[in-house]
mmCIF file of C-alpha atoms in Angstrom:
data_model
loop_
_atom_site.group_PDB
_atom_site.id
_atom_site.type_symbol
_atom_site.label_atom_id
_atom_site.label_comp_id
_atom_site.label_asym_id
_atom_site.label_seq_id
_atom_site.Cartn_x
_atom_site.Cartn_y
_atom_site.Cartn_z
ATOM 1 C CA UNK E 1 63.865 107.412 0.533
ATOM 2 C CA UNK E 2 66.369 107.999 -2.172
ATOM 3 C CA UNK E 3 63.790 110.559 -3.839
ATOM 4 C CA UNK E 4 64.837 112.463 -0.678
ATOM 5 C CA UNK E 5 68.549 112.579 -0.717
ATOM 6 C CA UNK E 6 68.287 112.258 2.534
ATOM 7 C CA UNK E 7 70.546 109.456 4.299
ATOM 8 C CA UNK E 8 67.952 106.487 5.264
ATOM 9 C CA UNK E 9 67.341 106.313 9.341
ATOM 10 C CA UNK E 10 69.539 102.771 9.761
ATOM 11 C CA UNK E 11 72.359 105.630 9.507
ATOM 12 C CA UNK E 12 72.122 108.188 12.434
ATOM 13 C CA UNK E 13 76.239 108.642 12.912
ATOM 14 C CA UNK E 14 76.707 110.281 9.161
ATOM 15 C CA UNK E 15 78.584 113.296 9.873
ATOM 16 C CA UNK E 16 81.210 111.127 12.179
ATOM 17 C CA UNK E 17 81.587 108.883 9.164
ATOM 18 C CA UNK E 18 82.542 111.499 6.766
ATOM 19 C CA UNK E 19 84.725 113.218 9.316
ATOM 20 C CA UNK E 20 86.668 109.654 9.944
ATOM 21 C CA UNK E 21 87.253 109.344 6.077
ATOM 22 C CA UNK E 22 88.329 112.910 5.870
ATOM 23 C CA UNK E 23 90.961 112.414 8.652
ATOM 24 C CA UNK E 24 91.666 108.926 6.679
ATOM 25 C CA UNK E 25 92.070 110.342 3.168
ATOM 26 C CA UNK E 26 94.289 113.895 5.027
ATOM 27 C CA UNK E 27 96.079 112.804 7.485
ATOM 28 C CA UNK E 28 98.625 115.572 7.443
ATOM 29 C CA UNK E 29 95.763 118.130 7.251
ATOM 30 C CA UNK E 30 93.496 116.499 9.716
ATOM 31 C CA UNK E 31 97.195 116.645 12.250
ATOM 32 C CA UNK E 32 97.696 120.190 11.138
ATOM 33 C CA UNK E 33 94.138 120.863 12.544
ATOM 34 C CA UNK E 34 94.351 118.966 15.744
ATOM 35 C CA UNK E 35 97.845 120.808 16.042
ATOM 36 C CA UNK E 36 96.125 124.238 15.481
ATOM 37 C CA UNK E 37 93.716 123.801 17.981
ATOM 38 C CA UNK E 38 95.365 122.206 21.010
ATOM 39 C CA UNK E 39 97.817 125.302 20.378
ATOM 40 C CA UNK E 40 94.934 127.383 20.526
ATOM 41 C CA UNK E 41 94.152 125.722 24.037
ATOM 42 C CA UNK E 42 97.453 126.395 25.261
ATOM 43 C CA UNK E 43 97.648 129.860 24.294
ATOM 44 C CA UNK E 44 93.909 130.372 25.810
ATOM 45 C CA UNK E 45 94.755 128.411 29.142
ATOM 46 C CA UNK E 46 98.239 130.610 28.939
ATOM 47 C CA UNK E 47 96.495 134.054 28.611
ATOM 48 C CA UNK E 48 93.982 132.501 31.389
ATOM 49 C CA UNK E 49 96.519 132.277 33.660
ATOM 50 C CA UNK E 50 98.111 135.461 32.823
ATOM 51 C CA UNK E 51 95.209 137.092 33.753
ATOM 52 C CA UNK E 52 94.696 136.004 36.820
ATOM 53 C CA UNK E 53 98.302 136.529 38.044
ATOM 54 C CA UNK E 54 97.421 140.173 37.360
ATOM 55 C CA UNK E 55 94.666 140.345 38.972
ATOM 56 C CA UNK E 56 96.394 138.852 42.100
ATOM 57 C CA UNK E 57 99.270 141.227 41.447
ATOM 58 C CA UNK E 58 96.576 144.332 41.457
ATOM 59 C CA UNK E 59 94.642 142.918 44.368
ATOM 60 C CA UNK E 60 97.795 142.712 46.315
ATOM 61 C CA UNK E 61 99.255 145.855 45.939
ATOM 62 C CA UNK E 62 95.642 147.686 46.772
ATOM 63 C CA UNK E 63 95.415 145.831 49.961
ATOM 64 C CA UNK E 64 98.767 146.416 51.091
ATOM 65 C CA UNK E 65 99.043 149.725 49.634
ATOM 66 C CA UNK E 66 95.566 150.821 52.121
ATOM 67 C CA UNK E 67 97.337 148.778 54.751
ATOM 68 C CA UNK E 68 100.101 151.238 54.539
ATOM 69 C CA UNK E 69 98.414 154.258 53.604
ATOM 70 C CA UNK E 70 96.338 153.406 57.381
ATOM 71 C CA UNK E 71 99.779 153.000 59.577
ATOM 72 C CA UNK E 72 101.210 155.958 58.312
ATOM 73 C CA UNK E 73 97.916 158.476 59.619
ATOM 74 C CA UNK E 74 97.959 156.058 62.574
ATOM 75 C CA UNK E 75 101.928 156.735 63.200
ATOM 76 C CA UNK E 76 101.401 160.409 62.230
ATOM 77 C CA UNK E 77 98.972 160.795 64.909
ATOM 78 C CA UNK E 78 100.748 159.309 67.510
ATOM 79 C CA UNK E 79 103.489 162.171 66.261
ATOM 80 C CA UNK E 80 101.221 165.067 66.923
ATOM 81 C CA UNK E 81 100.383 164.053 70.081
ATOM 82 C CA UNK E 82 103.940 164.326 72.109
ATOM 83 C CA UNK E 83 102.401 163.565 75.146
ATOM 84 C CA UNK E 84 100.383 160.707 74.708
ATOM 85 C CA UNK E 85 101.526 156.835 75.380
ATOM 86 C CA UNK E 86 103.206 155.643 72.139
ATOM 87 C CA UNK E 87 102.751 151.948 73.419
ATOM 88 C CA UNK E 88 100.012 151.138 72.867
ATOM 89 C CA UNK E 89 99.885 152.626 69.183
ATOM 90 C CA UNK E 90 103.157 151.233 68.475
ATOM 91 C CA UNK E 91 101.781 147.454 69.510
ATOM 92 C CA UNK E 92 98.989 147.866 67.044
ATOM 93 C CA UNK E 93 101.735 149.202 64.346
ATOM 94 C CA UNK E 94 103.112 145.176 65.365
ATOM 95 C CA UNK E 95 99.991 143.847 65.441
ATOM 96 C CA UNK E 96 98.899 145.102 61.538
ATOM 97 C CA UNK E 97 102.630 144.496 60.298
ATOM 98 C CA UNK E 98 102.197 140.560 61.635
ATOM 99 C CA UNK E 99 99.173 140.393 59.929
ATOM 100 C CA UNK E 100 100.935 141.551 56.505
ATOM 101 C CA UNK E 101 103.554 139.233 57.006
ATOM 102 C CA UNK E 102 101.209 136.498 57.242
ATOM 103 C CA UNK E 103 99.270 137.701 54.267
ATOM 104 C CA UNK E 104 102.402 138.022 52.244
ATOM 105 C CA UNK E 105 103.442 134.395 53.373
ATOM 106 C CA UNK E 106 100.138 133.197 51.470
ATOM 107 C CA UNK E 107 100.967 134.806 48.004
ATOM 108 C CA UNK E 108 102.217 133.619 45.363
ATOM 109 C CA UNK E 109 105.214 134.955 43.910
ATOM 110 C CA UNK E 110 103.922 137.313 41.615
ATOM 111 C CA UNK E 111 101.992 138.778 44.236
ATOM 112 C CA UNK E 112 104.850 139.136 46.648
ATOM 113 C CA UNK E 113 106.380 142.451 45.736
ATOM 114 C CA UNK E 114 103.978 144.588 47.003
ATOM 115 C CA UNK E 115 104.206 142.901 50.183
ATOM 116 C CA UNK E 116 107.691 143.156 50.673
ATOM 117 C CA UNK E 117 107.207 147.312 49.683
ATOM 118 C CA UNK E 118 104.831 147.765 52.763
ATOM 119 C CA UNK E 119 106.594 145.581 54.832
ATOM 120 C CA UNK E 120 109.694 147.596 54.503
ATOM 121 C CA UNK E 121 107.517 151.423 54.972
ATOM 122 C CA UNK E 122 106.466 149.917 57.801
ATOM 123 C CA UNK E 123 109.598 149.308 59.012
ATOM 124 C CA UNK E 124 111.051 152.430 58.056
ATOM 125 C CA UNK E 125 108.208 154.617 59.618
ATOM 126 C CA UNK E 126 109.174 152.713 63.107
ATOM 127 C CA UNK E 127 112.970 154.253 62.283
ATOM 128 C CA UNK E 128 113.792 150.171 61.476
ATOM 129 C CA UNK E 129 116.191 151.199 58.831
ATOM 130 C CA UNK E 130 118.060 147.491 58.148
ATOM 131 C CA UNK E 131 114.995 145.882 58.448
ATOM 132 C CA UNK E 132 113.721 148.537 55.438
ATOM 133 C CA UNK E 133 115.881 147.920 53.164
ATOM 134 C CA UNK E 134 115.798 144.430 53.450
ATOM 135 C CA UNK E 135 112.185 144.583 52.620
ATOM 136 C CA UNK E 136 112.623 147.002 50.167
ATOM 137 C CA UNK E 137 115.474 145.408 48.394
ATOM 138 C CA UNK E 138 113.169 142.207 48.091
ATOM 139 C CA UNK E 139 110.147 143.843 46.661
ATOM 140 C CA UNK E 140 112.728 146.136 44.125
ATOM 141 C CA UNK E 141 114.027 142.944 42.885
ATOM 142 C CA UNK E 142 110.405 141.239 42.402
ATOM 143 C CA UNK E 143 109.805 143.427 39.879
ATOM 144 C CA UNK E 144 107.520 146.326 42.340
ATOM 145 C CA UNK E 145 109.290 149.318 40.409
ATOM 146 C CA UNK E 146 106.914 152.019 41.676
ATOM 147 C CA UNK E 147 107.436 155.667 42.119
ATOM 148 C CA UNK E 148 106.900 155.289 45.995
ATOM 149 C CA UNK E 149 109.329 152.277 46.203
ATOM 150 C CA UNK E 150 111.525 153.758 44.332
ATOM 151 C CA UNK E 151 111.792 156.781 46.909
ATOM 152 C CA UNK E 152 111.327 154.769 49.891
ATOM 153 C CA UNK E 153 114.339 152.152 48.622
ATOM 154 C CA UNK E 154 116.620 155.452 47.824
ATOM 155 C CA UNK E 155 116.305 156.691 51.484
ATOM 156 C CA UNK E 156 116.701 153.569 53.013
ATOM 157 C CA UNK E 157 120.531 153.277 50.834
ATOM 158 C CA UNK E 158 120.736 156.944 51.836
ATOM 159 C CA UNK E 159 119.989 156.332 55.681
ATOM 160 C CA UNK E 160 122.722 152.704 55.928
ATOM 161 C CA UNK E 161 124.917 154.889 53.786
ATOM 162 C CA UNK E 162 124.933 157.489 56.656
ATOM 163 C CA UNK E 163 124.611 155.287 59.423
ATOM 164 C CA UNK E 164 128.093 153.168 57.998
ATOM 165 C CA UNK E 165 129.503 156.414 58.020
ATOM 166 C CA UNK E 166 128.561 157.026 61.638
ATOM 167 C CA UNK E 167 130.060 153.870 62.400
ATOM 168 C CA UNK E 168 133.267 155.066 61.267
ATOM 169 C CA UNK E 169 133.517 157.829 63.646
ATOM 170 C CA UNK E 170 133.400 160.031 59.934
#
């Protein structure tokens, strides 16, 4: 056996053994490398996480964005067609805006801008001007700093600008 150099079979743990009086004879070493690698977790689990916030985020502001996108053709019909019952598209403008509010109710927080953006078109395609810029204030200050909130945001300030002026006989 010792011709070999090979450890005899009575010891089948070696490599724990000479790790144990590694860590024994470097301790500060042996903490510096536990240290290094459970930061190495946290930054993994952190980047993890990160990543799927995004994706939520990205998700979010697709499905809300073709939610949107679909009541504006559906309200622009109704437009072009003077003569036609508004009722019963206007109940199904509800209907869809309910269902965003419940889906934006079941977000997390990060995902909640986007939301709030086509919550508030909505409302300002049905000519519900406070209730836009409520939504649109929300979804501004969330962080959803898009080119179309943006514009949307700006004309709802524009239209309670006007409308306080109204009030004021002006």
């Amino acid at each position: 056996m010792l011709r070999d150099l090979r450890p005899p079979p009575s010891q089948p743990g070696r490599a724990v053994h000479r790790a144990a009086l590694w860590v024994s004879r470097n301790r500060t070493g042996a903490a510096l490398f536990a240290g290094g690698l459970l930061l190495l977790a946290l930054v993994g689990i952190q980047a993890l996480q990160t990543s799927i916030r995004a994706r939520a985020r990205a998700r979010a502001a697709q499905t809300f964005g073709q939610e949107i996108q679909s009541l504006e053709f559906l309200l622009r019909m109704q437009h072009l067609a003077p003569g036609a019952d508004p009722r019963p598209v206007l109940a199904e403008a509800r209907r869809r805006m309910e269902a965003m509010r419940a889906l934006l109710l079941a977000l997390d927080a990060d995902a909640r801008p986007a939301g709030e953006f086509a919550l508030g078109r909505a409302h300002q395609l049905l000519g519900e001007d406070p209730e836009a810029l409520e939504h649109l204030e929300s979804a501004w200050k969330g962080g959803y700093h898009s080119s179309q909130c943006a514009l949307a945001l700006g004309l709802a300030r524009c239209t309670a600008y006007l409308d306080g002026l109204r009030g004021l006989g002006v």
